[in-house]
C-alpha positions as a Python dict, from the first residue, in 0.01 Angstrom:
ca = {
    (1, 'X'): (0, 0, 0),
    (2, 'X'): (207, 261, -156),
    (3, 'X'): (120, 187, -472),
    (4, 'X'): (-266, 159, -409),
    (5, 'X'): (-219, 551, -271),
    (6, 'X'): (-106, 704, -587),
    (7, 'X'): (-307, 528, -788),
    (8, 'X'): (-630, 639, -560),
    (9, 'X'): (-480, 1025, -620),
    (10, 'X'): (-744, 1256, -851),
    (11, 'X'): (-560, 1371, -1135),
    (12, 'X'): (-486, 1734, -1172),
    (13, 'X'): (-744, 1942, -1263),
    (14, 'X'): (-545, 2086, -1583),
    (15, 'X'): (-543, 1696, -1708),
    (16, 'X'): (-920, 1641, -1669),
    (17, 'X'): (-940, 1997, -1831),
    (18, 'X'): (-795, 1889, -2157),
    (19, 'X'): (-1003, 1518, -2124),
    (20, 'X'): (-1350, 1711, -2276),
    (21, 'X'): (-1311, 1773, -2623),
    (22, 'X'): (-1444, 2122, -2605),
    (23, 'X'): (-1234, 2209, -2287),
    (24, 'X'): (-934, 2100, -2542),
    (25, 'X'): (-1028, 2355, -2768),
    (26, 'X'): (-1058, 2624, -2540),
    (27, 'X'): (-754, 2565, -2362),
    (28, 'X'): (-534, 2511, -2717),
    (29, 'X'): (-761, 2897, -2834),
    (30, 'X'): (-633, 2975, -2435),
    (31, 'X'): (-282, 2937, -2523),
    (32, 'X'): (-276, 3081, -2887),
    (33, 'X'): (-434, 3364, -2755),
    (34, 'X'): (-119, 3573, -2725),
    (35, 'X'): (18, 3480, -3083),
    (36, 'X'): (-376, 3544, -3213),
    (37, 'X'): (-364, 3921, -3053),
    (38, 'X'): (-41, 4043, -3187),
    (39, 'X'): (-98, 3878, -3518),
    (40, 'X'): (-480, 4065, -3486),
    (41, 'X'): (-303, 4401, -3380),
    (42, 'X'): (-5, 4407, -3669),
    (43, 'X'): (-123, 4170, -3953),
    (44, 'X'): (-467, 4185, -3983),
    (45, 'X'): (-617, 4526, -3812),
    (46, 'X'): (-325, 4701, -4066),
    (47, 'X'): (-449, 4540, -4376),
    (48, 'X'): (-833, 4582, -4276),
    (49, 'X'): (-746, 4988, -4253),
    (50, 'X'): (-563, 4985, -4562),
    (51, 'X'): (-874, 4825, -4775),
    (52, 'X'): (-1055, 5090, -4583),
    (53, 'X'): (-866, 5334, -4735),
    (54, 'X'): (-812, 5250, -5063),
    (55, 'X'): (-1156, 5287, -5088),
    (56, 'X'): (-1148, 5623, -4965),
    (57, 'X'): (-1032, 5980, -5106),
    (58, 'X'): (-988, 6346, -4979),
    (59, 'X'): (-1158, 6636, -5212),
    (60, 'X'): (-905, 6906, -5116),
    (61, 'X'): (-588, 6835, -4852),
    (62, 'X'): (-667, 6828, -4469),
    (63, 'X'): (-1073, 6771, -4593),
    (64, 'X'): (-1307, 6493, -4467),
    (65, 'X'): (-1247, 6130, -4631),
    (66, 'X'): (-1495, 6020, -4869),
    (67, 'X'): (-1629, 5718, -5027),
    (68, 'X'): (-1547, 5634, -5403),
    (69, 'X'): (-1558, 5291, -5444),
    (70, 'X'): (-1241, 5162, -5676),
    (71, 'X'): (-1173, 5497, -5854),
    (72, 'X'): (-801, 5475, -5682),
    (73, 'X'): (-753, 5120, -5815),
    (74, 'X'): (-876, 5274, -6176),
    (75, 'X'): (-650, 5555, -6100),
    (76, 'X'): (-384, 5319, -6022),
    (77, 'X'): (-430, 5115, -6319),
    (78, 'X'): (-408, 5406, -6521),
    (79, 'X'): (-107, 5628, -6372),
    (80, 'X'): (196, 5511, -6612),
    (81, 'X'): (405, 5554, -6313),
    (82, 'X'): (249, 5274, -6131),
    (83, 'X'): (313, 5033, -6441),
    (84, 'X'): (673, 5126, -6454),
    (85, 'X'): (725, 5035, -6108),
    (86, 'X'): (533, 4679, -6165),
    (87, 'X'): (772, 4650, -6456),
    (88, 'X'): (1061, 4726, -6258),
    (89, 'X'): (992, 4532, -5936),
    (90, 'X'): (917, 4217, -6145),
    (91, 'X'): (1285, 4259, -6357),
    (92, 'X'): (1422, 4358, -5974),
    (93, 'X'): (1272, 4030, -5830),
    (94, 'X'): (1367, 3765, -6142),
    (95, 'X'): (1685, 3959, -6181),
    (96, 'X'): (1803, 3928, -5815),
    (97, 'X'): (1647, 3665, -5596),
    (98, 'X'): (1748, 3378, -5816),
    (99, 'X'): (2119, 3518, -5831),
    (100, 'X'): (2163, 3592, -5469),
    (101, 'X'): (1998, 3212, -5435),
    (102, 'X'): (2260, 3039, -5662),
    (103, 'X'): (2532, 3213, -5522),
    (104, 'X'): (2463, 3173, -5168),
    (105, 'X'): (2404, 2781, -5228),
    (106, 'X'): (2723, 2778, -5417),
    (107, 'X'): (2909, 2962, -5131),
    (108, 'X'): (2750, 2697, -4895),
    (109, 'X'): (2821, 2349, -5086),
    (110, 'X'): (3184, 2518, -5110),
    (111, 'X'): (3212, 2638, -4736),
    (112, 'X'): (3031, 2334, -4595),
    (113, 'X'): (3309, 2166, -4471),
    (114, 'X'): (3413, 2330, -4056),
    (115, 'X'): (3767, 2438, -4088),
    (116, 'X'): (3964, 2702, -4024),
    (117, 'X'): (4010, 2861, -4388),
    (118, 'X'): (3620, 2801, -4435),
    (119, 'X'): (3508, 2979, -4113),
    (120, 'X'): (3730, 3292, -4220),
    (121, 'X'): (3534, 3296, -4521),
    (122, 'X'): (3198, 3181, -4401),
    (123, 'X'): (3281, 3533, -4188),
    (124, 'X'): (3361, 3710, -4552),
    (125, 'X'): (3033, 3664, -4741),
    (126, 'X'): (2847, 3758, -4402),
    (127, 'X'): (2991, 4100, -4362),
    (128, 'X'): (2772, 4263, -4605),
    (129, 'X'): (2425, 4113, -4448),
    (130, 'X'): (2574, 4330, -4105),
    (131, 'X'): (2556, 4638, -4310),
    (132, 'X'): (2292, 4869, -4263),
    (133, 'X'): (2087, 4916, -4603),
    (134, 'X'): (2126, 5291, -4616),
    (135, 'X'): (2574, 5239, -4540),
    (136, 'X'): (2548, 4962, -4783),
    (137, 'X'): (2394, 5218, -5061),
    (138, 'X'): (2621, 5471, -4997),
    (139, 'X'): (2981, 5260, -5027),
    (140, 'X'): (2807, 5181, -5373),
    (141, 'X'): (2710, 5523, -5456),
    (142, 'X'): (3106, 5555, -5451),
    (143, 'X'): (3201, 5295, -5684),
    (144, 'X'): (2928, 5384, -5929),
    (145, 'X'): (3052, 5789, -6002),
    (146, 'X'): (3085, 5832, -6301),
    (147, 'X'): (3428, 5889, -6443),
    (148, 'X'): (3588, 5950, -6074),
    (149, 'X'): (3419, 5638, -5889),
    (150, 'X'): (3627, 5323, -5778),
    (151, 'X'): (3453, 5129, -6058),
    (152, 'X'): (3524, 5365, -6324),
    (153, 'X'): (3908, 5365, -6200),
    (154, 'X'): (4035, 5084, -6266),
    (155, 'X'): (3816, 5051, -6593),
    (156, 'X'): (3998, 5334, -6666),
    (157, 'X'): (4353, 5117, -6606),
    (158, 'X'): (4236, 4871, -6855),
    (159, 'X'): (4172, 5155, -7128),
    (160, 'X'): (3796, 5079, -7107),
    (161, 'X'): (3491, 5348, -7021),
    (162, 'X'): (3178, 5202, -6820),
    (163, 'X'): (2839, 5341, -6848),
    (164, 'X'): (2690, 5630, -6584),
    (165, 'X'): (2597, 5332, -6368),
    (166, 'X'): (2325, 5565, -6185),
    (167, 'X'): (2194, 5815, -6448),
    (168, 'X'): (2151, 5579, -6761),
    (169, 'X'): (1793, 5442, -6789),
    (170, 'X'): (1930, 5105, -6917),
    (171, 'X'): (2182, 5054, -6678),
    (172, 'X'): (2095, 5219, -6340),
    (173, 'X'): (1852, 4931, -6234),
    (174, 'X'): (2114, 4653, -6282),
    (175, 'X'): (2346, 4855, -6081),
    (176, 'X'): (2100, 4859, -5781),
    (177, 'X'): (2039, 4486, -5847),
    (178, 'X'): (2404, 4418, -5816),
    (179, 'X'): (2435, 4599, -5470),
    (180, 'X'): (2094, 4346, -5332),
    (181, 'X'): (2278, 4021, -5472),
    (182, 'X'): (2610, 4160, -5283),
    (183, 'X'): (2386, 4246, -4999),
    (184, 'X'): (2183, 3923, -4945),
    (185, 'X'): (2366, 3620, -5030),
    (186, 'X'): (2583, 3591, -4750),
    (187, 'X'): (2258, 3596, -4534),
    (188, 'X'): (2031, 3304, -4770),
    (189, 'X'): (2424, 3104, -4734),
    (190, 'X'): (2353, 3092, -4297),
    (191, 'X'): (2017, 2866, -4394),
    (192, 'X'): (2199, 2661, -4661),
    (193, 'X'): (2437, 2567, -4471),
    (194, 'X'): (2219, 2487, -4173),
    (195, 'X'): (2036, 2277, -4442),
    (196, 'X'): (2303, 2096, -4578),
    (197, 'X'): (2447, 1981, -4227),
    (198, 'X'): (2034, 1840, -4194),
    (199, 'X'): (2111, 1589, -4479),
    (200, 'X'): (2155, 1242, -4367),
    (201, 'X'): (2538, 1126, -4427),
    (202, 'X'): (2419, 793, -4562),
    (203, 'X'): (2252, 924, -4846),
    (204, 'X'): (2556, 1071, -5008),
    (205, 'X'): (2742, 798, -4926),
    (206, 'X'): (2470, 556, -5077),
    (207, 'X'): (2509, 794, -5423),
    (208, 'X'): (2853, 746, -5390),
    (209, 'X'): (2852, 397, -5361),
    (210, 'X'): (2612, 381, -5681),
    (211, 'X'): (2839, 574, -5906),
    (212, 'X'): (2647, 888, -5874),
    (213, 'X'): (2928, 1196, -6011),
    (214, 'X'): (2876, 1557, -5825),
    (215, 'X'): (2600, 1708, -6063),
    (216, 'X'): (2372, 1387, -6016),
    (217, 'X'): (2431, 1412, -5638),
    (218, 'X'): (2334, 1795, -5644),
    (219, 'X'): (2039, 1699, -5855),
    (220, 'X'): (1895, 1372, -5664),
    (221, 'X'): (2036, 1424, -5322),
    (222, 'X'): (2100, 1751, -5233),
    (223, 'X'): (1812, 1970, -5366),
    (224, 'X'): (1555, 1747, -5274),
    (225, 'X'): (1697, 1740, -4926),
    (226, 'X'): (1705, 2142, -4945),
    (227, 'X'): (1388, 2199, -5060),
    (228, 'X'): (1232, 2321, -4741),
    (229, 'X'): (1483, 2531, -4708),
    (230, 'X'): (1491, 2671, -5046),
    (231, 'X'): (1111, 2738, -5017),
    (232, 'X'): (1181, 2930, -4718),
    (233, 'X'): (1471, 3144, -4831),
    (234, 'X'): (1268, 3228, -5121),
    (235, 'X'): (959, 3340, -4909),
    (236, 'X'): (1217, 3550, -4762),
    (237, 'X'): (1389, 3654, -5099),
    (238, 'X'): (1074, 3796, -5232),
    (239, 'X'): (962, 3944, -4930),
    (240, 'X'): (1240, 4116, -4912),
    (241, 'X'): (1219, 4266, -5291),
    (242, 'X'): (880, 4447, -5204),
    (243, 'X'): (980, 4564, -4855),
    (244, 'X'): (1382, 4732, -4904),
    (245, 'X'): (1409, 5062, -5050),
    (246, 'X'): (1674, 5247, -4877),
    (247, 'X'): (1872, 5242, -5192),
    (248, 'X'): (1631, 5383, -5378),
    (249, 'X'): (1708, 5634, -5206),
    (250, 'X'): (2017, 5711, -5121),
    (251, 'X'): (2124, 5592, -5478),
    (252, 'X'): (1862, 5694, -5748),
    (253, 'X'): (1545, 5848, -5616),
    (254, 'X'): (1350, 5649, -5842),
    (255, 'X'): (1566, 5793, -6130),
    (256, 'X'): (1618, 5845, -6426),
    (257, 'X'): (1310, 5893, -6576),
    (258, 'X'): (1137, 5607, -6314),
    (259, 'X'): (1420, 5372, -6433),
    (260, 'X'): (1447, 5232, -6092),
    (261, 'X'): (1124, 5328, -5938),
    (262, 'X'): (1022, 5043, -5729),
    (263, 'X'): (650, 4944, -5579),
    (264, 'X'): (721, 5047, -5260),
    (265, 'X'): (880, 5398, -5358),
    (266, 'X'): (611, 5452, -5549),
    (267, 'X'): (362, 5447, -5224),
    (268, 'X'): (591, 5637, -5046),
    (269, 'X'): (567, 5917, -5364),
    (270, 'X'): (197, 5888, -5383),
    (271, 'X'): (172, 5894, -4976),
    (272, 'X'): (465, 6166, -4887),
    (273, 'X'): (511, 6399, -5221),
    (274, 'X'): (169, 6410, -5372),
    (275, 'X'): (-64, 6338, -5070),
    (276, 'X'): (-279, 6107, -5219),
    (277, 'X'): (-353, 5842, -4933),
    (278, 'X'): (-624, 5666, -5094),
    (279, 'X'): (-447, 5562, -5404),
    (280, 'X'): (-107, 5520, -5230),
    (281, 'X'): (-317, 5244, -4984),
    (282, 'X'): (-448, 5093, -5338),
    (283, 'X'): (-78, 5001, -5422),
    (284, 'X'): (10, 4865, -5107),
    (285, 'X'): (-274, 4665, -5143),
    (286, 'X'): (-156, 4599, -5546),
    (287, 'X'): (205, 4497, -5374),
    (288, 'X'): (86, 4256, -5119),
    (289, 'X'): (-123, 4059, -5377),
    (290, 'X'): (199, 4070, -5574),
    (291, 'X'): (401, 3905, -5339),
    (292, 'X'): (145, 3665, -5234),
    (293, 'X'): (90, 3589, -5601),
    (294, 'X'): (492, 3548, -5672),
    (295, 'X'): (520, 3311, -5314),
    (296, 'X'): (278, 3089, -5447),
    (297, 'X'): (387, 3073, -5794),
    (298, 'X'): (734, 3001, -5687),
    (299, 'X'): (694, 2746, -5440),
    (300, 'X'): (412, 2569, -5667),
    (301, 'X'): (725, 2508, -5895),
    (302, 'X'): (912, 2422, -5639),
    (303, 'X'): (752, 2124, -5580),
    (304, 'X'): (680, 1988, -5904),
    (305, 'X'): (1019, 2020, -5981),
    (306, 'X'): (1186, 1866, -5662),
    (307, 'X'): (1027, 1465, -5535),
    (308, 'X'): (1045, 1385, -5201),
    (309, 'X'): (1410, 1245, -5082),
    (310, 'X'): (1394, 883, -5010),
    (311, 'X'): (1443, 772, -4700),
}
């Protein structure tokens, strides 16, 4: 009798909701909603102003914006500041996302194991990820004087003379590259070796059991495994070239002679110093097809050079 009650109960109204198909699509729009608005308010409404004014200029400072089509772009195109800084963000990304990668997936096949010694070190590489930018920039600004600077010291002890690490055009770029591979590996190492501990047991053990030495493991195992991962950390990697500049700032300026003058400083120059809104929205525009160009290029090779792992 029991039995014939419940099943005589109307199911709730939520669950015939969700029975039409169109009541399904409202109610899965119903929940995104949230997600949609915030992603409308900061991604999309941000980007739909800056096209706007790209396409824009201002006759005299303070004056009414005006139309003029691409002229900024042009202007962009043509400015041989703007090429420098393409030049130098593309050396910046090569030169220190696939560094900081390698090291932080060697730190994490060599930390992988839970122990005592490895946690203590594990807490090591992290340190400089808890580092603000800007305090990060300026312990480096110390070891980079020249002649007096903790680099230059003990150079000095071994009878040898570096370079002005900051004020040579050659150099001064490889020295901020150096302080963004000591700043982000320890952070790409976290989702390593949260990836590594995601790789079945049995599959090592089954390479193992085939003969397979480290190297071929690495290779046929353990990358393919980590390819999500790596995809991801490299999304972040190159997001992360077109978005930091602090130590442009504190270290260089842009300097010397635009050595180390980076996308992103340059829209600040164009925005800030020379009050030129239109074109400075033209090479934030110019930056974000960048990075959307390098994210796709990158994990395109990804996967045509990692298979699927076998299961």
């Amino acid at each position: 009798m029991a039995d014939t009650i419940i099943a005589s109960r109307p199911a709730p109204a939520w669950r015939l909701a969700i029975r039409h198909p169109r009541r399904k699509t409202l109610v899965a729009f119903g929940l995104l909603a949230p997600s949609l608005v915030l992603l409308a308010l900061f991604t999309y409404w941000p980007i739909i102003q800056l096209t706007w004014q790209s396409l824009h200029g201002q006759q005299r400072v303070g004056g009414p914006q005006v139309y003029t089509g691409l002229k900024n772009f042009a202007d962009l195109l043509a400015d041989p500041a703007f090429r420098k800084a393409l030049v130098n963000n593309l050396i910046y990304a090569f030169g220190t996302v696939l560094p900081s990668l390698v090291l932080a997936l060697g730190f994490a096949l060599a930390l992988a194991r839970s122990n005592r010694i490895n946690t203590v070190l594990r807490s090591l590489f992290f340190l400089p990820v808890l580092l603000p930018l800007v305090a990060a920039a300026s312990i480096f600004l110390f070891l980079f004087l020249p002649n007096v600077g903790l680099l230059d010291h003990y150079l000095a002890k071994l009878a040898l003379s570096g370079p002005n690490w900051l004020g040579d055009p050659d150099v001064a770029l490889w020295s901020i590259m150096a302080l963004t591979i000591w700043k982000n590996a320890g952070y790409y190492m976290l989702f390593f070796l949260a990836g590594l501990q995601a790789i079945p047991a049995d599959a090592n053990e089954a390479a193992i059991l085939e003969g397979a030495n480290p190297w071929q493991r690495l290779r046929y195992v353990t990358l393919p495994y980590l390819k999500p991962t790596i995809g991801f950390v490299l999304v972040i990697g190159l997001t992360n070239v077109v978005t930091q500049v602090d130590h442009v700032f504190v270290l260089t300026k842009g300097g010397p002679a635009d050595a180390t003058n980076l996308l992103l400083f340059y829209v600040y120059q164009q925005a800030v110093e020379n009050y030129e809104p239109g074109r400075a929205a033209a090479g934030s525009l110019a930056m974000l097809g960048l990075l959307l160009a390098l994210t796709a290029a990158s994990l395109r090779t990804l996967e045509r050079s990692f298979g699927e792992p076998e299961s």
